[in-house]
XYZ file of C-alpha atoms in Angstrom:
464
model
C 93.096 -84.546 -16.872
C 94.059 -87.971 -17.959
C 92.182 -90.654 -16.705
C 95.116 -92.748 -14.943
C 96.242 -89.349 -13.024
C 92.569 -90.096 -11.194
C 92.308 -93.220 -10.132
C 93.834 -92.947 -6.767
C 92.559 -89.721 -5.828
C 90.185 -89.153 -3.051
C 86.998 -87.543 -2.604
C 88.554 -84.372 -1.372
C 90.872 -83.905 -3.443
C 88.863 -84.386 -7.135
C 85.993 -82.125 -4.983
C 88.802 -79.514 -5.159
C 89.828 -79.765 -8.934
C 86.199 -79.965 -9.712
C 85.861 -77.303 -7.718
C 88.483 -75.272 -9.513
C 86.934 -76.211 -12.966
C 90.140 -78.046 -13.776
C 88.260 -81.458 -13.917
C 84.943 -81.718 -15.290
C 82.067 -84.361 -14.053
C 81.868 -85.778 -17.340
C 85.458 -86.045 -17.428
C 85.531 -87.912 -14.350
C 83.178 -90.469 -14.973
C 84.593 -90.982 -18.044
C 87.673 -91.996 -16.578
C 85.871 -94.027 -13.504
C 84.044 -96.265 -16.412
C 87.030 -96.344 -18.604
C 89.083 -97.697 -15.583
C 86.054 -100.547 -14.052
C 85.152 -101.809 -18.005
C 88.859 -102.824 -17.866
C 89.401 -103.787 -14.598
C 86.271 -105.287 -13.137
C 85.767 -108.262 -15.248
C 88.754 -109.813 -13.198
C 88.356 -108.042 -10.519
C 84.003 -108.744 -9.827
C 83.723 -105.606 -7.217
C 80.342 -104.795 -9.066
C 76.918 -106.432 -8.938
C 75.902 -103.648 -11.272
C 77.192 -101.312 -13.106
C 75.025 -98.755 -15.136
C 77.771 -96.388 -17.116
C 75.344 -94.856 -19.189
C 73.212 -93.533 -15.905
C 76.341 -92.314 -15.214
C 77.534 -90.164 -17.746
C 73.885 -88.913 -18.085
C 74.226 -88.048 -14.776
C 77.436 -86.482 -14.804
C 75.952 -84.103 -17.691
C 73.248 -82.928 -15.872
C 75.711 -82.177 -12.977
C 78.520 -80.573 -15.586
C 75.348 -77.871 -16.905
C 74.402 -77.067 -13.252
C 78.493 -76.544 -11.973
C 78.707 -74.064 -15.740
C 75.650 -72.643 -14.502
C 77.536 -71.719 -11.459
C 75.446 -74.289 -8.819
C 77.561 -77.115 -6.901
C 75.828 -79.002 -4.452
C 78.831 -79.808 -1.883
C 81.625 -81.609 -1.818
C 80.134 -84.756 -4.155
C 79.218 -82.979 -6.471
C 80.362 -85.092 -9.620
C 82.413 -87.672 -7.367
C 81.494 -91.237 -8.472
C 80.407 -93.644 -5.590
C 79.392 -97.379 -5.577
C 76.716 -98.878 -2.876
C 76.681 -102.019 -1.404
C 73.675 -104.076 -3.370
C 71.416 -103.908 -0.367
C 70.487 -100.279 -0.678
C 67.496 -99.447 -2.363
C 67.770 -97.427 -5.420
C 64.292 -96.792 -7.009
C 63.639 -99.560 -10.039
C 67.425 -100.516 -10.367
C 67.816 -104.017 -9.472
C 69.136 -104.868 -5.928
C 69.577 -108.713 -4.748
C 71.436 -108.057 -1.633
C 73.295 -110.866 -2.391
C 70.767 -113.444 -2.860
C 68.944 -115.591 -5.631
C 65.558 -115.244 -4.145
C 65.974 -111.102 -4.594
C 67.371 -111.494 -7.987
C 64.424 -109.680 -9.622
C 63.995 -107.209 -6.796
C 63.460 -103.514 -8.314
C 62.926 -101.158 -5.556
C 59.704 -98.493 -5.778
C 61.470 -95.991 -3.932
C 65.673 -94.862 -3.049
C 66.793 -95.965 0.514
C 67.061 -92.510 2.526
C 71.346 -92.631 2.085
C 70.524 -93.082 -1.591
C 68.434 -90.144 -1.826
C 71.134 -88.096 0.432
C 73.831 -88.824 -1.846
C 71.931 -88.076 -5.036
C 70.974 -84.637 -3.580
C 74.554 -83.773 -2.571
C 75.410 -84.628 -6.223
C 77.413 -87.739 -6.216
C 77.002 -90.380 -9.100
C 75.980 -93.462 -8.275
C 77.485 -95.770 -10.822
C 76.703 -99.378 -9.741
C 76.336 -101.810 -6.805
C 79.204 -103.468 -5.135
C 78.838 -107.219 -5.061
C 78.168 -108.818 -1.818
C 77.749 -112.033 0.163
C 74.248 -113.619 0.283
C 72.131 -111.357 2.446
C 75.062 -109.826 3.824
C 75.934 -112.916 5.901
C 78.974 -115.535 5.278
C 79.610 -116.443 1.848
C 79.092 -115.739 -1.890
C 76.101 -117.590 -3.195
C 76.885 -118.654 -6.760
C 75.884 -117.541 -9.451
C 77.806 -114.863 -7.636
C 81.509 -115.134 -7.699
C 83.622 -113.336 -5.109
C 85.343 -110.276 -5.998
C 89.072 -110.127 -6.186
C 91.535 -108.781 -3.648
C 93.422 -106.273 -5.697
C 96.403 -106.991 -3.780
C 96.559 -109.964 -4.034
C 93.935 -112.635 -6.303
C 94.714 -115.692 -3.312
C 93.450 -113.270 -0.461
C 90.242 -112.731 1.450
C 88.225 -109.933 -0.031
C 86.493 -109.201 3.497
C 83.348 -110.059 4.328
C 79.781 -109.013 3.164
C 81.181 -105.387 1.820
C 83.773 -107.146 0.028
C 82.923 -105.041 -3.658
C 83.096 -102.015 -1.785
C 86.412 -102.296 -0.008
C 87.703 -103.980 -3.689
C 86.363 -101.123 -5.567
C 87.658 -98.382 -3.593
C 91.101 -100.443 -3.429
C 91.369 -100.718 -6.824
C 90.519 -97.337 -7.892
C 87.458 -98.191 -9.668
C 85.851 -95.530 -7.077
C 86.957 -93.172 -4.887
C 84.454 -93.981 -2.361
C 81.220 -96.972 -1.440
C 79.027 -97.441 1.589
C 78.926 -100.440 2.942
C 77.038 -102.147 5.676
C 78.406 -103.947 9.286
C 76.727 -106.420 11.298
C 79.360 -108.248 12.458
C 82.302 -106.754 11.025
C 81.517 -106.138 7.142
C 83.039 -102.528 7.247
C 86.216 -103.311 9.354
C 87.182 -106.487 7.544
C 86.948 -105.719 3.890
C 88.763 -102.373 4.498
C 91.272 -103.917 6.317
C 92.211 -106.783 3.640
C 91.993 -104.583 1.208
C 94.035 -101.588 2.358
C 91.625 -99.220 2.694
C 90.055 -96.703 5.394
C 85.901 -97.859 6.770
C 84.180 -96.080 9.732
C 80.982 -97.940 11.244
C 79.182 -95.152 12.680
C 77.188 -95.443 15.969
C 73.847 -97.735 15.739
C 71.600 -95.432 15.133
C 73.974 -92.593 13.570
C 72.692 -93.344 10.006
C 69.296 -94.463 8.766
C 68.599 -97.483 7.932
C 65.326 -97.315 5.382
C 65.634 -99.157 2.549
C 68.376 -101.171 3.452
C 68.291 -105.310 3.401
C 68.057 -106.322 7.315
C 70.414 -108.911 8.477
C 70.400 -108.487 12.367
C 68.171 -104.850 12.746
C 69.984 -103.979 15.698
C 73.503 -104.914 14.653
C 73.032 -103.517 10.805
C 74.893 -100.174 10.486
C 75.913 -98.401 7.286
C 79.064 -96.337 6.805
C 81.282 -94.863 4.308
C 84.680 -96.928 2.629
C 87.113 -94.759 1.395
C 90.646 -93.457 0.792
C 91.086 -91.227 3.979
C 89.232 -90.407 7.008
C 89.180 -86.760 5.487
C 86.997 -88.673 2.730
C 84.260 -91.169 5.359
C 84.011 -87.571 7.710
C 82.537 -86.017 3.759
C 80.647 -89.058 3.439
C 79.341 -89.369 6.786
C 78.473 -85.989 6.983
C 75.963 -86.202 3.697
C 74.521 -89.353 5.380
C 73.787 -89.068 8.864
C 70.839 -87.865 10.724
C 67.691 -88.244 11.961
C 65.200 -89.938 9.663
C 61.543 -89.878 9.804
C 60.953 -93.225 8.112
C 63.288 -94.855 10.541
C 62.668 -93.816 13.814
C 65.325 -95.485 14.926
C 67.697 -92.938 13.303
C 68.739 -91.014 16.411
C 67.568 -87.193 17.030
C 71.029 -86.382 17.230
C 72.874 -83.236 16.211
C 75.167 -84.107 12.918
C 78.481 -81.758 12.975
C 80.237 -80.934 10.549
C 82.825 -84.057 10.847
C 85.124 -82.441 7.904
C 85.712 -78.985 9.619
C 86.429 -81.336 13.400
C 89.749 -82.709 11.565
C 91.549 -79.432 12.335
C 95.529 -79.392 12.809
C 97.576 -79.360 15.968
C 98.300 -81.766 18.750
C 96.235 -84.701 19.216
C 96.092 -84.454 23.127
C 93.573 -87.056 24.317
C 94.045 -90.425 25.548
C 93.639 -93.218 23.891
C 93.074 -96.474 25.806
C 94.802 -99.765 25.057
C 94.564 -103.466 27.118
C 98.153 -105.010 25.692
C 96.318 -108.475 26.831
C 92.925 -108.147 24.640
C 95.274 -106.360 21.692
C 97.773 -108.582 21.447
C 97.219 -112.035 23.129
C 96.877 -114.697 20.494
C 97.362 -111.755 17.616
C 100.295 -112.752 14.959
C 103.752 -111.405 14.743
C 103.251 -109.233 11.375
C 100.072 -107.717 13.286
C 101.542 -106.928 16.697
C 104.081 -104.907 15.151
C 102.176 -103.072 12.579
C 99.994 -101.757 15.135
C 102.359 -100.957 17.959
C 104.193 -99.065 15.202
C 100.876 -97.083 14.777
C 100.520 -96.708 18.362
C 103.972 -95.196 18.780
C 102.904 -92.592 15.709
C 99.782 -91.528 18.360
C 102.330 -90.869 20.436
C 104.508 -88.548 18.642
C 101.231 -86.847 17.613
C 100.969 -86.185 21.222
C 98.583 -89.072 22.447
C 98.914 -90.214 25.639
C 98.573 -93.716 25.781
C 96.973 -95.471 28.855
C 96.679 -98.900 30.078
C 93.267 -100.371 30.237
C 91.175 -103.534 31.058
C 88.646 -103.611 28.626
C 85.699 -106.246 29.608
C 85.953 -109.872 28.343
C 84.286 -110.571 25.078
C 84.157 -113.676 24.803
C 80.609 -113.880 25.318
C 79.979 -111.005 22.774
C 82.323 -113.253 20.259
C 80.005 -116.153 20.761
C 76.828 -114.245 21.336
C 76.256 -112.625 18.137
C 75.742 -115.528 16.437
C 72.378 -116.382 18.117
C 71.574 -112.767 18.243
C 72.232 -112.304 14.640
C 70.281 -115.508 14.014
C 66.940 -114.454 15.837
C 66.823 -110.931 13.886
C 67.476 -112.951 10.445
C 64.495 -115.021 11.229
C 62.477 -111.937 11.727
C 63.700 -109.897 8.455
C 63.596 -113.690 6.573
C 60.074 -114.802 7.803
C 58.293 -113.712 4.502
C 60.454 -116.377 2.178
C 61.720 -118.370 5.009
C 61.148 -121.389 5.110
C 58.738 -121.148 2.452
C 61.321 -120.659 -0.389
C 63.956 -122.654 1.828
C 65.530 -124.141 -1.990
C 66.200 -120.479 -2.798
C 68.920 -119.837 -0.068
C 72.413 -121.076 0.627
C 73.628 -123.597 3.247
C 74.653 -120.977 5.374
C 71.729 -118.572 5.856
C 69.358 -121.190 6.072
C 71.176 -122.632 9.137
C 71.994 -119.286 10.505
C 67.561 -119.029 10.497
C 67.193 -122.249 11.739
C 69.084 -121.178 14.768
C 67.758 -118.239 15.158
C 63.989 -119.880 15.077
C 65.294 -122.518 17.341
C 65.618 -120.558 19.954
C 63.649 -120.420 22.981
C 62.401 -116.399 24.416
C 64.276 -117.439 27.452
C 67.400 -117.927 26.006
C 67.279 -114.880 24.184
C 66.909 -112.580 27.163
C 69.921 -114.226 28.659
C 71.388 -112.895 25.476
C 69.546 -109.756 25.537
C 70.895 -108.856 28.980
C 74.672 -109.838 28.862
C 74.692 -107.523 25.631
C 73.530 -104.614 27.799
C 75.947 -105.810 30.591
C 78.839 -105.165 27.902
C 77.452 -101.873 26.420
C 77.236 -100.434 29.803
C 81.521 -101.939 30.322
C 82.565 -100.388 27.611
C 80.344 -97.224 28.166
C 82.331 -96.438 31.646
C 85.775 -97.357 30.019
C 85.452 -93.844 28.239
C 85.265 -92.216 31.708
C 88.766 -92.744 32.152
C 89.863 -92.568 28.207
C 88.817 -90.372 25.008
C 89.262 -93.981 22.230
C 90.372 -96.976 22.328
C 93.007 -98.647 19.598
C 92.935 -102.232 19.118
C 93.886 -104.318 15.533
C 90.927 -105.342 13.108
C 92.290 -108.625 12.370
C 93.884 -111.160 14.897
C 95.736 -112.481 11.886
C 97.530 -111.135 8.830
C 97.853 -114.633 6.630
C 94.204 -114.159 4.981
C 94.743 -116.364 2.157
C 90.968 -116.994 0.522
C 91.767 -121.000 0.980
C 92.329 -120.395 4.961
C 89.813 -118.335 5.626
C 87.101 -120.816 3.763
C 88.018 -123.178 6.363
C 86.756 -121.605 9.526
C 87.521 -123.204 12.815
C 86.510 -122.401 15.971
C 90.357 -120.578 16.447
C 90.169 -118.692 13.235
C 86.159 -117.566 13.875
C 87.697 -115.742 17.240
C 90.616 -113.969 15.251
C 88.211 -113.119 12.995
C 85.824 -111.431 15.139
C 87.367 -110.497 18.521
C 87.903 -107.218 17.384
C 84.363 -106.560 15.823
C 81.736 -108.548 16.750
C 81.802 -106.479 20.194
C 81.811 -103.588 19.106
C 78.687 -104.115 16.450
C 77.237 -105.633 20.070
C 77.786 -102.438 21.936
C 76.803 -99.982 18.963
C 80.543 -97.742 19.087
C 81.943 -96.168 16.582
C 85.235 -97.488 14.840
C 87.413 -96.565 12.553
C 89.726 -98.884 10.233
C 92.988 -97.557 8.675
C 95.867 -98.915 6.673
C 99.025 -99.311 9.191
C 101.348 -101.668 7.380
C 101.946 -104.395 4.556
C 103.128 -107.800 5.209
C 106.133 -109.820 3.546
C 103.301 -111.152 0.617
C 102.210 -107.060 -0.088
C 98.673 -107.618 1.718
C 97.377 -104.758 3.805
C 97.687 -104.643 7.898
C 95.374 -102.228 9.609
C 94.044 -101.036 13.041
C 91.189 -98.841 14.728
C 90.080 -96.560 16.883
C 86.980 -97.430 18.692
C 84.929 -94.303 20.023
C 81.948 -92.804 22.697
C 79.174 -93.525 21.008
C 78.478 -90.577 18.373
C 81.790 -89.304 18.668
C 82.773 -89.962 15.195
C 84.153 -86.387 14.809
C 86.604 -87.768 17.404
C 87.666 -91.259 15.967
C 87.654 -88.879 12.504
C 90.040 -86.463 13.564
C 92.702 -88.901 15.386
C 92.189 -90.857 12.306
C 93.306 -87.681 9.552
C 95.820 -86.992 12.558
C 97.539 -90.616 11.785
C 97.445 -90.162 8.169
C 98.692 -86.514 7.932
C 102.169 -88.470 8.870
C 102.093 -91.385 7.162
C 101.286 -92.664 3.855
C 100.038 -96.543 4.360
C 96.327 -94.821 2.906
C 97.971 -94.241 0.051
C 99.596 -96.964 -0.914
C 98.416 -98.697 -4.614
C 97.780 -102.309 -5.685
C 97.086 -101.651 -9.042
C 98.831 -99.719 -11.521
């Protein structure tokens, strides 16, 4: 098949033509490296990028499908991580300059999952320093495909690129404070954050340990639920992996009506949210309903101290997963890192457990909301104008529109899913999520695939 006939298809559906031995792994990979060695030198979505790995790889996996052996549904698919995952003596800085060098001895467990299930790992996806703030240079940020004067997201910012711009059909990327919901909802594309504890976390760069949470980025949630699926689980190198049953999340997104009921506070939604936003998402909301949703008014707890409590909890756990270079090799970080640590070894064990007990306070609030309702739909973003010269310029206005809608939710540990919902007047995605019980991603899955069996905003292109 030709090569531009690819680039926008999902995992599912090249699984199927593979499948079908109408598309070969070689083929595909072909046409994956083909399309990045042209795009990505403007676009930046990759850290690293190793196409002869690849194609090796894709070999290998070609002789054991003629041989009459496929793994699953990756088998052949080309995927891009995040550069915080560990993949055994390829380099991974997470971001930084002080982990420039870093090879790892071993493959983080999702690393090894994937490679097992037979996807082909074809390079890291750039990232902010230590999957905090900003870009530290030498590293330059990667390039909204849809537009080059927008916000690429946040610390997954390669990922959601490269899946936006069909350099892959699918990354993993990390969220600690919202690096899975922002840079899929800038750049058009569809990001679950799993429950804390859903997916394992060895061999993966700590920025907060109890915040940090992996998931999938992709085109559909037909494509995460295959991801997730492959990924989750109980670990025994990281006991904090929950000893919880995995279904199968791909064979939960069955047709028919989606009766449940989805919670929604108009007043947390929408107060403060933009124009372009509001209606995007209402217009989503009234699809849930034609889908059979009913649609209930909620109060969902304040979060304003969740908004302005991560920061100090985020800043303690750096400190922790910093101490062996911090401040020892203080010259080696960026402005913002190094204060975030400060902070976090500034503060007093007192102060902490105040922090420490209003997050369990909120967990429990948002626990006993799904008594009375099966998700919850909110926006991602408070704002739609995400030019890259606004959002450089934090204030204390733009910090809550930024992360009203996921800071709480990394604080509480639910599951949420991001999906494409509209454009706006300058072509720039507009998205919205459902928020789930906690490891009841089979149900934020299947509402999601429910919303995107009727509409097409998943599917929309920013590149040729």
């Amino acid at each position: 098949m030709a090569g531009s006939s690819l680039d926008y298809l999902g995992i599912t559906e090249l699984s199927e033509l593979i499948a079908a031995r109408r598309l070969s792994p070689v083929e595909l990979i072909e046409a994956h490296i083909a399309r990045i060695e042209r795009l990505d030198p403007r676009l930046k979505a990759f850290a690293r990028f190793s196409p002869e790995d690849a194609l090796a790889h894709a070999v290998v996996l070609e002789q054991e499908l003629a041989a009459g052996h496929i793994r699953g549904p990756l088998h052949g698919i080309p995927l891009a991580l995040k550069d915080l995952f560990w993949h055994k003596g390829k380099r991974t800085a997470a971001g930084t300059v002080i982990h420039r060098d870093f090879q790892p001895p071993l493959d983080a467990t999702v690393v090894g999952r994937l490679r097992e299930a037979g996807a082909n790992l074809i390079g890291s996806a750039q990232m902010t320093e230590g999957a905090f703030a900003n870009h530290l240079p030498p590293v330059e940020p990667p390039v909204n495909p849809w537009r080059a004067d927008h916000w690429p997201g946040a610390s997954s910012s390669g990922s959601g690129v490269a899946v936006a711009a069909g350099l892959v059909p699918g990354s993993l990327g990390t969220e600690t404070g919202g690096s899975i919901h922002l840079p899929s909802a800038v750049n058009g594309v569809t990001g679950l954050k799993p429950t804390w504890g859903r997916v394992s976390r060895f061999g993966v760069f700590e920025l907060a340990a109890t915040l940090d949470t992996v998931g999938p980025m992709a085109r559909s949630a037909e494509d995460a639920a295959v991801l997730l699926g492959v990924i989750a689980g109980p670990d025994p190198q990281d006991a904090t992996a929950a000893r919880v049953a995995v279904p199968d999340y791909r064979a939960g997104l069955e047709p028919g009506p989606l009766d449940i009921r989805i919670g929604l506070d108009q007043d947390y939604a929408f107060a403060g949210t933009d124009e372009v936003t509001v209606a995007a998402v209402t217009a989503a909301i009234e699809v849930l309903g034609t889908l059979g949703a009913e649609i209930v008014d909620i109060r969902f707890p304040d979060v304003t101290d969740m908004v302005a409590d991560w920061f100090p909890v985020t800043a303690v756990q750096a400190a922790v997963a910093h101490e062996a270079t911090f401040p020892a090799r203080r010259a080696e970080y960026g402005a913002d890192l190094a204060d975030l640590i400060d902070r976090g070894r500034a503060l007093s064990g007192m102060d902490y457990q105040r922090l420490i007990l209003r997050r369990l306070d909120f967990r429990g609030r948002v626990e006993a909301l799904f008594d009375e309702v099966d998700l919850i739909v909110l926006p991602v973003l408070g704002i739609s104008d995400t030019t890259s010269s606004r959002m450089a310029h934090l204030d204390d206005d733009l910090i809550t529109a930024v992360h009203k809608f996921t800071c709480p939710f990394t604080m509480s540990g639910n599951p949420a899913l991001t999906l494409p919902c509209g454009l706006t007047e300058a072509n720039t995605p507009v998205a919205f999520q459902f928020v789930g019980r906690h490891f009841d991603e089979r149900l934020v899955l299947r509402a999601g695939h429910a919303f995107q069996s009727v509409t097409d905003w998943h599917r929309r292109r920013p590149l040729p």
